[in-house]
PDB file of C-alpha atoms in Angstrom:
ATOM      1  CA  UNK A   1      17.757-175.345 -47.978  1.00  0.00           C
ATOM      2  CA  UNK A   2      19.694-173.263 -45.472  1.00  0.00           C
ATOM      3  CA  UNK A   3      22.752-174.145 -44.390  1.00  0.00           C
ATOM      4  CA  UNK A   4      24.366-172.016 -41.450  1.00  0.00           C
ATOM      5  CA  UNK A   5      26.604-174.257 -40.521  1.00  0.00           C
ATOM      6  CA  UNK A   6      28.418-173.724 -43.724  1.00  0.00           C
ATOM      7  CA  UNK A   7      30.599-176.216 -46.129  1.00  0.00           C
ATOM      8  CA  UNK A   8      31.703-179.450 -45.055  1.00  0.00           C
ATOM      9  CA  UNK A   9      33.646-182.025 -47.202  1.00  0.00           C
ATOM     10  CA  UNK A  10      34.147-185.994 -45.713  1.00  0.00           C
ATOM     11  CA  UNK A  11      37.055-187.133 -47.539  1.00  0.00           C
ATOM     12  CA  UNK A  12      37.757-190.807 -47.776  1.00  0.00           C
ATOM     13  CA  UNK A  13      40.489-193.100 -48.337  1.00  0.00           C
ATOM     14  CA  UNK A  14      38.631-196.795 -48.318  1.00  0.00           C
ATOM     15  CA  UNK A  15      39.697-200.000 -49.669  1.00  0.00           C
ATOM     16  CA  UNK A  16      37.266-201.952 -48.286  1.00  0.00           C
ATOM     17  CA  UNK A  17      34.093-199.550 -47.972  1.00  0.00           C
ATOM     18  CA  UNK A  18      34.019-199.057 -44.286  1.00  0.00           C
ATOM     19  CA  UNK A  19      36.183-195.533 -44.549  1.00  0.00           C
ATOM     20  CA  UNK A  20      33.356-194.766 -47.244  1.00  0.00           C
ATOM     21  CA  UNK A  21      30.468-195.619 -45.253  1.00  0.00           C
ATOM     22  CA  UNK A  22      31.524-193.894 -42.200  1.00  0.00           C
ATOM     23  CA  UNK A  23      32.060-190.827 -44.948  1.00  0.00           C
ATOM     24  CA  UNK A  24      28.705-191.305 -46.191  1.00  0.00           C
ATOM     25  CA  UNK A  25      27.125-191.486 -42.514  1.00  0.00           C
ATOM     26  CA  UNK A  26      28.649-188.468 -41.446  1.00  0.00           C
ATOM     27  CA  UNK A  27      27.666-186.602 -44.569  1.00  0.00           C
ATOM     28  CA  UNK A  28      23.998-187.202 -43.485  1.00  0.00           C
ATOM     29  CA  UNK A  29      24.036-186.036 -40.196  1.00  0.00           C
ATOM     30  CA  UNK A  30      26.161-183.183 -40.829  1.00  0.00           C
ATOM     31  CA  UNK A  31      23.128-182.024 -43.377  1.00  0.00           C
ATOM     32  CA  UNK A  32      20.925-182.273 -40.478  1.00  0.00           C
ATOM     33  CA  UNK A  33      23.113-180.003 -38.632  1.00  0.00           C
ATOM     34  CA  UNK A  34      23.126-177.431 -40.868  1.00  0.00           C
ATOM     35  CA  UNK A  35      26.289-178.056 -42.966  1.00  0.00           C
ATOM     36  CA  UNK A  36      26.209-178.243 -46.757  1.00  0.00           C
ATOM     37  CA  UNK A  37      28.225-181.406 -46.685  1.00  0.00           C
ATOM     38  CA  UNK A  38      29.190-184.091 -48.793  1.00  0.00           C
ATOM     39  CA  UNK A  39      31.290-187.298 -49.186  1.00  0.00           C
ATOM     40  CA  UNK A  40      34.355-186.917 -51.477  1.00  0.00           C
ATOM     41  CA  UNK A  41      36.314-189.874 -53.097  1.00  0.00           C
ATOM     42  CA  UNK A  42      40.490-189.254 -52.557  1.00  0.00           C
ATOM     43  CA  UNK A  43      40.622-190.843 -55.948  1.00  0.00           C
ATOM     44  CA  UNK A  44      38.936-187.873 -57.331  1.00  0.00           C
ATOM     45  CA  UNK A  45      41.624-185.456 -55.493  1.00  0.00           C
ATOM     46  CA  UNK A  46      42.625-182.162 -57.163  1.00  0.00           C
ATOM     47  CA  UNK A  47      45.189-180.235 -55.326  1.00  0.00           C
ATOM     48  CA  UNK A  48      43.206-176.694 -56.290  1.00  0.00           C
ATOM     49  CA  UNK A  49      40.009-178.365 -54.574  1.00  0.00           C
ATOM     50  CA  UNK A  50      41.717-179.582 -51.685  1.00  0.00           C
ATOM     51  CA  UNK A  51      43.321-176.049 -51.196  1.00  0.00           C
ATOM     52  CA  UNK A  52      39.917-174.325 -51.949  1.00  0.00           C
ATOM     53  CA  UNK A  53      38.046-176.610 -49.193  1.00  0.00           C
ATOM     54  CA  UNK A  54      37.609-174.938 -45.862  1.00  0.00           C
ATOM     55  CA  UNK A  55      36.229-177.339 -43.766  1.00  0.00           C
ATOM     56  CA  UNK A  56      36.985-180.951 -44.118  1.00  0.00           C
ATOM     57  CA  UNK A  57      36.639-184.425 -42.064  1.00  0.00           C
ATOM     58  CA  UNK A  58      39.150-187.155 -43.113  1.00  0.00           C
ATOM     59  CA  UNK A  59      38.170-190.869 -42.976  1.00  0.00           C
ATOM     60  CA  UNK A  60      41.642-192.720 -43.578  1.00  0.00           C
ATOM     61  CA  UNK A  61      42.085-196.448 -43.760  1.00  0.00           C
ATOM     62  CA  UNK A  62      45.633-197.719 -43.227  1.00  0.00           C
ATOM     63  CA  UNK A  63      45.847-200.678 -45.447  1.00  0.00           C
ATOM     64  CA  UNK A  64      48.631-203.759 -45.132  1.00  0.00           C
ATOM     65  CA  UNK A  65      51.809-202.725 -43.863  1.00  0.00           C
ATOM     66  CA  UNK A  66      51.357-199.088 -43.415  1.00  0.00           C
ATOM     67  CA  UNK A  67      50.115-198.413 -47.252  1.00  0.00           C
ATOM     68  CA  UNK A  68      47.436-195.788 -47.982  1.00  0.00           C
ATOM     69  CA  UNK A  69      44.597-197.232 -49.743  1.00  0.00           C
ATOM     70  CA  UNK A  70      44.411-197.177 -53.378  1.00  0.00           C
ATOM     71  CA  UNK A  71      41.896-194.474 -54.093  1.00  0.00           C
ATOM     72  CA  UNK A  72      43.914-192.546 -51.570  1.00  0.00           C
ATOM     73  CA  UNK A  73      47.609-193.072 -52.770  1.00  0.00           C
ATOM     74  CA  UNK A  74      48.111-189.909 -55.146  1.00  0.00           C
ATOM     75  CA  UNK A  75      46.635-187.664 -52.039  1.00  0.00           C
ATOM     76  CA  UNK A  76      49.063-188.921 -49.605  1.00  0.00           C
ATOM     77  CA  UNK A  77      52.191-188.141 -52.129  1.00  0.00           C
ATOM     78  CA  UNK A  78      51.005-184.749 -52.104  1.00  0.00           C
ATOM     79  CA  UNK A  79      50.080-183.863 -48.705  1.00  0.00           C
ATOM     80  CA  UNK A  80      53.034-185.545 -47.115  1.00  0.00           C
ATOM     81  CA  UNK A  81      55.016-183.158 -49.520  1.00  0.00           C
ATOM     82  CA  UNK A  82      58.106-185.450 -49.766  1.00  0.00           C
ATOM     83  CA  UNK A  83      59.854-183.097 -52.287  1.00  0.00           C
ATOM     84  CA  UNK A  84      59.098-179.510 -50.745  1.00  0.00           C
ATOM     85  CA  UNK A  85      57.590-178.134 -53.149  1.00  0.00           C
ATOM     86  CA  UNK A  86      54.249-176.884 -51.045  1.00  0.00           C
ATOM     87  CA  UNK A  87      54.649-173.833 -48.504  1.00  0.00           C
ATOM     88  CA  UNK A  88      53.900-174.037 -44.976  1.00  0.00           C
ATOM     89  CA  UNK A  89      50.446-172.188 -45.689  1.00  0.00           C
ATOM     90  CA  UNK A  90      49.189-174.126 -48.496  1.00  0.00           C
ATOM     91  CA  UNK A  91      46.052-175.346 -46.194  1.00  0.00           C
ATOM     92  CA  UNK A  92      46.196-172.301 -44.191  1.00  0.00           C
ATOM     93  CA  UNK A  93      42.650-171.710 -44.916  1.00  0.00           C
ATOM     94  CA  UNK A  94      41.113-175.338 -43.954  1.00  0.00           C
ATOM     95  CA  UNK A  95      40.048-176.733 -40.583  1.00  0.00           C
ATOM     96  CA  UNK A  96      39.967-180.520 -40.026  1.00  0.00           C
ATOM     97  CA  UNK A  97      39.619-183.039 -38.242  1.00  0.00           C
ATOM     98  CA  UNK A  98      41.170-186.867 -39.113  1.00  0.00           C
ATOM     99  CA  UNK A  99      39.563-190.364 -37.929  1.00  0.00           C
ATOM    100  CA  UNK A 100      41.918-193.183 -39.092  1.00  0.00           C
ATOM    101  CA  UNK A 101      41.212-196.685 -39.295  1.00  0.00           C
ATOM    102  CA  UNK A 102      43.742-199.828 -38.335  1.00  0.00           C
ATOM    103  CA  UNK A 103      44.223-202.805 -36.739  1.00  0.00           C
ATOM    104  CA  UNK A 104      46.532-203.470 -33.911  1.00  0.00           C
ATOM    105  CA  UNK A 105      47.741-206.806 -35.397  1.00  0.00           C
ATOM    106  CA  UNK A 106      49.664-204.556 -37.838  1.00  0.00           C
ATOM    107  CA  UNK A 107      53.199-203.027 -36.782  1.00  0.00           C
ATOM    108  CA  UNK A 108      52.189-199.547 -38.313  1.00  0.00           C
ATOM    109  CA  UNK A 109      48.791-199.236 -36.326  1.00  0.00           C
ATOM    110  CA  UNK A 110      46.683-196.326 -37.903  1.00  0.00           C
ATOM    111  CA  UNK A 111      49.951-195.169 -40.048  1.00  0.00           C
ATOM    112  CA  UNK A 112      47.779-193.185 -42.528  1.00  0.00           C
ATOM    113  CA  UNK A 113      45.648-191.785 -40.077  1.00  0.00           C
ATOM    114  CA  UNK A 114      48.165-190.406 -38.101  1.00  0.00           C
ATOM    115  CA  UNK A 115      50.314-189.310 -41.097  1.00  0.00           C
ATOM    116  CA  UNK A 116      47.183-187.429 -42.775  1.00  0.00           C
ATOM    117  CA  UNK A 117      46.930-185.584 -39.137  1.00  0.00           C
ATOM    118  CA  UNK A 118      50.109-184.668 -38.977  1.00  0.00           C
ATOM    119  CA  UNK A 119      50.893-183.714 -42.529  1.00  0.00           C
ATOM    120  CA  UNK A 120      47.811-181.666 -43.064  1.00  0.00           C
ATOM    121  CA  UNK A 121      48.862-179.546 -40.016  1.00  0.00           C
ATOM    122  CA  UNK A 122      52.271-178.663 -41.282  1.00  0.00           C
ATOM    123  CA  UNK A 123      50.725-177.484 -44.743  1.00  0.00           C
ATOM    124  CA  UNK A 124      48.712-174.910 -42.705  1.00  0.00           C
ATOM    125  CA  UNK A 125      45.691-176.210 -41.859  1.00  0.00           C
ATOM    126  CA  UNK A 126      44.021-176.171 -38.504  1.00  0.00           C
ATOM    127  CA  UNK A 127      42.624-178.966 -36.244  1.00  0.00           C
ATOM    128  CA  UNK A 128      39.408-178.683 -35.015  1.00  0.00           C
ATOM    129  CA  UNK A 129      38.797-181.750 -33.312  1.00  0.00           C
ATOM    130  CA  UNK A 130      40.967-184.815 -31.986  1.00  0.00           C
ATOM    131  CA  UNK A 131      42.426-187.686 -34.083  1.00  0.00           C
ATOM    132  CA  UNK A 132      40.463-190.432 -33.707  1.00  0.00           C
ATOM    133  CA  UNK A 133      42.361-193.555 -34.292  1.00  0.00           C
ATOM    134  CA  UNK A 134      39.800-196.915 -35.071  1.00  0.00           C
ATOM    135  CA  UNK A 135      40.979-200.747 -34.240  1.00  0.00           C
ATOM    136  CA  UNK A 136      39.391-203.345 -36.348  1.00  0.00           C
ATOM    137  CA  UNK A 137      41.271-205.795 -34.196  1.00  0.00           C
ATOM    138  CA  UNK A 138      39.093-204.378 -31.421  1.00  0.00           C
ATOM    139  CA  UNK A 139      35.926-202.756 -32.142  1.00  0.00           C
ATOM    140  CA  UNK A 140      36.196-200.607 -34.954  1.00  0.00           C
ATOM    141  CA  UNK A 141      32.703-199.562 -34.944  1.00  0.00           C
ATOM    142  CA  UNK A 142      32.461-198.474 -31.489  1.00  0.00           C
ATOM    143  CA  UNK A 143      35.585-196.480 -31.779  1.00  0.00           C
ATOM    144  CA  UNK A 144      33.927-194.745 -34.499  1.00  0.00           C
ATOM    145  CA  UNK A 145      31.014-194.260 -32.852  1.00  0.00           C
ATOM    146  CA  UNK A 146      32.809-192.481 -29.897  1.00  0.00           C
ATOM    147  CA  UNK A 147      34.396-190.183 -31.908  1.00  0.00           C
ATOM    148  CA  UNK A 148      31.577-189.000 -34.182  1.00  0.00           C
ATOM    149  CA  UNK A 149      29.284-188.471 -30.964  1.00  0.00           C
ATOM    150  CA  UNK A 150      31.841-186.071 -29.212  1.00  0.00           C
ATOM    151  CA  UNK A 151      32.268-184.880 -32.912  1.00  0.00           C
ATOM    152  CA  UNK A 152      29.192-183.019 -33.808  1.00  0.00           C
ATOM    153  CA  UNK A 153      28.352-181.072 -30.116  1.00  0.00           C
ATOM    154  CA  UNK A 154      32.053-179.792 -30.760  1.00  0.00           C
ATOM    155  CA  UNK A 155      31.417-178.619 -34.509  1.00  0.00           C
ATOM    156  CA  UNK A 156      28.232-177.603 -33.492  1.00  0.00           C
ATOM    157  CA  UNK A 157      29.277-175.155 -30.726  1.00  0.00           C
ATOM    158  CA  UNK A 158      32.340-173.815 -33.189  1.00  0.00           C
ATOM    159  CA  UNK A 159      30.142-173.361 -36.241  1.00  0.00           C
ATOM    160  CA  UNK A 160      26.021-173.619 -35.450  1.00  0.00           C
ATOM    161  CA  UNK A 161      25.702-172.537 -31.892  1.00  0.00           C
ATOM    162  CA  UNK A 162      22.280-171.562 -32.715  1.00  0.00           C
ATOM    163  CA  UNK A 163      21.386-175.506 -33.319  1.00  0.00           C
ATOM    164  CA  UNK A 164      19.205-177.165 -30.748  1.00  0.00           C
ATOM    165  CA  UNK A 165      22.220-179.344 -28.676  1.00  0.00           C
ATOM    166  CA  UNK A 166      19.261-182.450 -28.477  1.00  0.00           C
ATOM    167  CA  UNK A 167      19.830-182.518 -32.608  1.00  0.00           C
ATOM    168  CA  UNK A 168      23.371-183.500 -31.876  1.00  0.00           C
ATOM    169  CA  UNK A 169      22.192-187.276 -30.447  1.00  0.00           C
ATOM    170  CA  UNK A 170      23.404-190.045 -32.973  1.00  0.00           C
ATOM    171  CA  UNK A 171      20.315-192.091 -31.722  1.00  0.00           C
ATOM    172  CA  UNK A 172      18.388-190.896 -34.569  1.00  0.00           C
ATOM    173  CA  UNK A 173      20.072-191.994 -37.672  1.00  0.00           C
ATOM    174  CA  UNK A 174      17.748-191.784 -40.876  1.00  0.00           C
ATOM    175  CA  UNK A 175      18.253-194.599 -43.022  1.00  0.00           C
ATOM    176  CA  UNK A 176      19.493-193.353 -46.501  1.00  0.00           C
ATOM    177  CA  UNK A 177      17.453-194.032 -50.069  1.00  0.00           C
ATOM    178  CA  UNK A 178      19.031-197.324 -52.033  1.00  0.00           C
ATOM    179  CA  UNK A 179      18.381-197.605 -55.605  1.00  0.00           C
ATOM    180  CA  UNK A 180      17.236-200.643 -56.535  1.00  0.00           C
ATOM    181  CA  UNK A 181      15.468-202.880 -59.125  1.00  0.00           C
ATOM    182  CA  UNK A 182      12.867-205.428 -58.037  1.00  0.00           C
ATOM    183  CA  UNK A 183      13.139-208.480 -60.698  1.00  0.00           C
ATOM    184  CA  UNK A 184      10.832-211.680 -60.415  1.00  0.00           C
ATOM    185  CA  UNK A 185      12.743-214.856 -60.518  1.00  0.00           C
ATOM    186  CA  UNK A 186      10.949-217.622 -61.598  1.00  0.00           C
ATOM    187  CA  UNK A 187      14.138-219.788 -62.287  1.00  0.00           C
ATOM    188  CA  UNK A 188      13.921-219.495 -65.813  1.00  0.00           C
ATOM    189  CA  UNK A 189      15.781-216.373 -66.498  1.00  0.00           C
ATOM    190  CA  UNK A 190      14.226-213.272 -68.893  1.00  0.00           C
ATOM    191  CA  UNK A 191      16.511-213.290 -71.890  1.00  0.00           C
ATOM    192  CA  UNK A 192      14.438-210.421 -72.773  1.00  0.00           C
ATOM    193  CA  UNK A 193      15.346-207.855 -70.241  1.00  0.00           C
ATOM    194  CA  UNK A 194      17.133-204.948 -70.735  1.00  0.00           C
ATOM    195  CA  UNK A 195      19.947-204.469 -68.547  1.00  0.00           C
ATOM    196  CA  UNK A 196      20.163-201.440 -66.281  1.00  0.00           C
ATOM    197  CA  UNK A 197      22.384-199.147 -67.263  1.00  0.00           C
ATOM    198  CA  UNK A 198      24.547-197.596 -64.391  1.00  0.00           C
ATOM    199  CA  UNK A 199      26.419-194.343 -64.480  1.00  0.00           C
ATOM    200  CA  UNK A 200      29.419-193.179 -62.346  1.00  0.00           C
ATOM    201  CA  UNK A 201      26.954-191.529 -59.912  1.00  0.00           C
ATOM    202  CA  UNK A 202      24.861-194.438 -59.081  1.00  0.00           C
ATOM    203  CA  UNK A 203      27.934-196.671 -58.371  1.00  0.00           C
ATOM    204  CA  UNK A 204      30.043-196.185 -55.068  1.00  0.00           C
ATOM    205  CA  UNK A 205      33.539-196.712 -54.928  1.00  0.00           C
ATOM    206  CA  UNK A 206      33.646-199.567 -52.535  1.00  0.00           C
ATOM    207  CA  UNK A 207      31.661-201.338 -55.637  1.00  0.00           C
ATOM    208  CA  UNK A 208      33.033-199.485 -58.724  1.00  0.00           C
ATOM    209  CA  UNK A 209      35.598-202.502 -59.416  1.00  0.00           C
ATOM    210  CA  UNK A 210      32.558-205.160 -60.061  1.00  0.00           C
ATOM    211  CA  UNK A 211      31.564-203.547 -63.180  1.00  0.00           C
ATOM    212  CA  UNK A 212      35.360-203.444 -64.716  1.00  0.00           C
ATOM    213  CA  UNK A 213      36.596-206.674 -62.744  1.00  0.00           C
ATOM    214  CA  UNK A 214      37.577-209.432 -65.110  1.00  0.00           C
ATOM    215  CA  UNK A 215      37.963-213.223 -64.735  1.00  0.00           C
ATOM    216  CA  UNK A 216      41.036-214.990 -64.168  1.00  0.00           C
ATOM    217  CA  UNK A 217      41.913-218.394 -63.877  1.00  0.00           C
ATOM    218  CA  UNK A 218      43.878-219.349 -60.735  1.00  0.00           C
ATOM    219  CA  UNK A 219      47.087-222.013 -62.160  1.00  0.00           C
ATOM    220  CA  UNK A 220      49.078-221.976 -58.772  1.00  0.00           C
ATOM    221  CA  UNK A 221      47.566-222.053 -55.307  1.00  0.00           C
ATOM    222  CA  UNK A 222      50.471-223.418 -52.610  1.00  0.00           C
ATOM    223  CA  UNK A 223      50.981-222.499 -49.115  1.00  0.00           C
ATOM    224  CA  UNK A 224      54.250-221.325 -48.191  1.00  0.00           C
ATOM    225  CA  UNK A 225      54.571-221.784 -44.341  1.00  0.00           C
ATOM    226  CA  UNK A 226      55.288-224.965 -42.556  1.00  0.00           C
ATOM    227  CA  UNK A 227      52.735-226.929 -40.417  1.00  0.00           C
ATOM    228  CA  UNK A 228      54.161-225.767 -37.252  1.00  0.00           C
ATOM    229  CA  UNK A 229      54.135-222.050 -38.583  1.00  0.00           C
ATOM    230  CA  UNK A 230      50.394-220.617 -37.405  1.00  0.00           C
ATOM    231  CA  UNK A 231      48.396-218.596 -39.842  1.00  0.00           C
ATOM    232  CA  UNK A 232      48.548-219.068 -43.513  1.00  0.00           C
ATOM    233  CA  UNK A 233      50.501-217.128 -46.534  1.00  0.00           C
ATOM    234  CA  UNK A 234      50.170-218.426 -50.141  1.00  0.00           C
ATOM    235  CA  UNK A 235      51.720-217.828 -53.159  1.00  0.00           C
ATOM    236  CA  UNK A 236      48.742-217.530 -56.288  1.00  0.00           C
ATOM    237  CA  UNK A 237      49.520-217.279 -59.760  1.00  0.00           C
ATOM    238  CA  UNK A 238      46.924-215.898 -62.028  1.00  0.00           C
ATOM    239  CA  UNK A 239      46.486-216.721 -65.921  1.00  0.00           C
ATOM    240  CA  UNK A 240      45.499-213.126 -67.294  1.00  0.00           C
ATOM    241  CA  UNK A 241      46.950-213.523 -71.051  1.00  0.00           C
ATOM    242  CA  UNK A 242      42.901-213.831 -72.074  1.00  0.00           C
ATOM    243  CA  UNK A 243      41.804-211.176 -69.694  1.00  0.00           C
ATOM    244  CA  UNK A 244      42.447-208.144 -71.340  1.00  0.00           C
ATOM    245  CA  UNK A 245      44.733-206.812 -68.435  1.00  0.00           C
ATOM    246  CA  UNK A 246      48.157-205.973 -68.027  1.00  0.00           C
ATOM    247  CA  UNK A 247      50.739-206.834 -65.221  1.00  0.00           C
ATOM    248  CA  UNK A 248      53.099-203.794 -63.916  1.00  0.00           C
ATOM    249  CA  UNK A 249      55.646-204.816 -61.162  1.00  0.00           C
ATOM    250  CA  UNK A 250      54.241-203.692 -57.942  1.00  0.00           C
ATOM    251  CA  UNK A 251      50.687-203.655 -59.241  1.00  0.00           C
ATOM    252  CA  UNK A 252      48.212-204.591 -56.839  1.00  0.00           C
ATOM    253  CA  UNK A 253      45.385-207.285 -57.272  1.00  0.00           C
ATOM    254  CA  UNK A 254      41.910-207.050 -55.518  1.00  0.00           C
ATOM    255  CA  UNK A 255      39.808-210.344 -55.344  1.00  0.00           C
ATOM    256  CA  UNK A 256      36.514-209.578 -55.387  1.00  0.00           C
ATOM    257  CA  UNK A 257      33.791-212.254 -54.001  1.00  0.00           C
ATOM    258  CA  UNK A 258      30.435-213.771 -55.799  1.00  0.00           C
ATOM    259  CA  UNK A 259      27.411-214.946 -54.352  1.00  0.00           C
ATOM    260  CA  UNK A 260      26.912-218.449 -55.110  1.00  0.00           C
TER     261      UNK A 260
END
């Protein structure tokens, strides 16, 4: 397959899977527009790969009070260049654009998206499209749709001007192939069925923790706010002494829901 528009890597920093979904969608559309595109989890970030990337989009979610998502923590520490170890031309070969996912209910709205955009520029990368800021408190999906609908005509103008402009329409999005197993359910179970073996490439970043999570008993669960204070803040303690995991100060705990 020919890719006249060249390389395009869509990096994502995602906590709940939304930014990852946006990245996968952009990668699929980019291929139709002539880009050699792929979505890349920032958990697998390597300095050398970032420095060699010529063209990139970043889908960056802000987690909690202005914090990076777990999978983007190492990248954010590197790109902010807090110790000044990186030169001003470290990313001079990169062209980029950033879309941030945030929530105006929090004080540091879209802090990570803004910080990524600024930090990349300080390291010499060249912005090729405006910073997008999505607000999950209002209409995050609509914010993203508006940004991407304006993105493709600009990228095609820059990198694939011979492409038909009609193809840049966002109306015809191909549904991706999704691997699945159809298993008859008779209510009795099937003890002889061999469980399916999964590889790392089968599992998306937003769901991979379901394959390694452990059960832990909730031993304390109490409300910390008074009845006069709106909202809810709870103190929760988990018993992990038989769970096979270790807690270190400042560790995060992800709670994964299960269907009944």
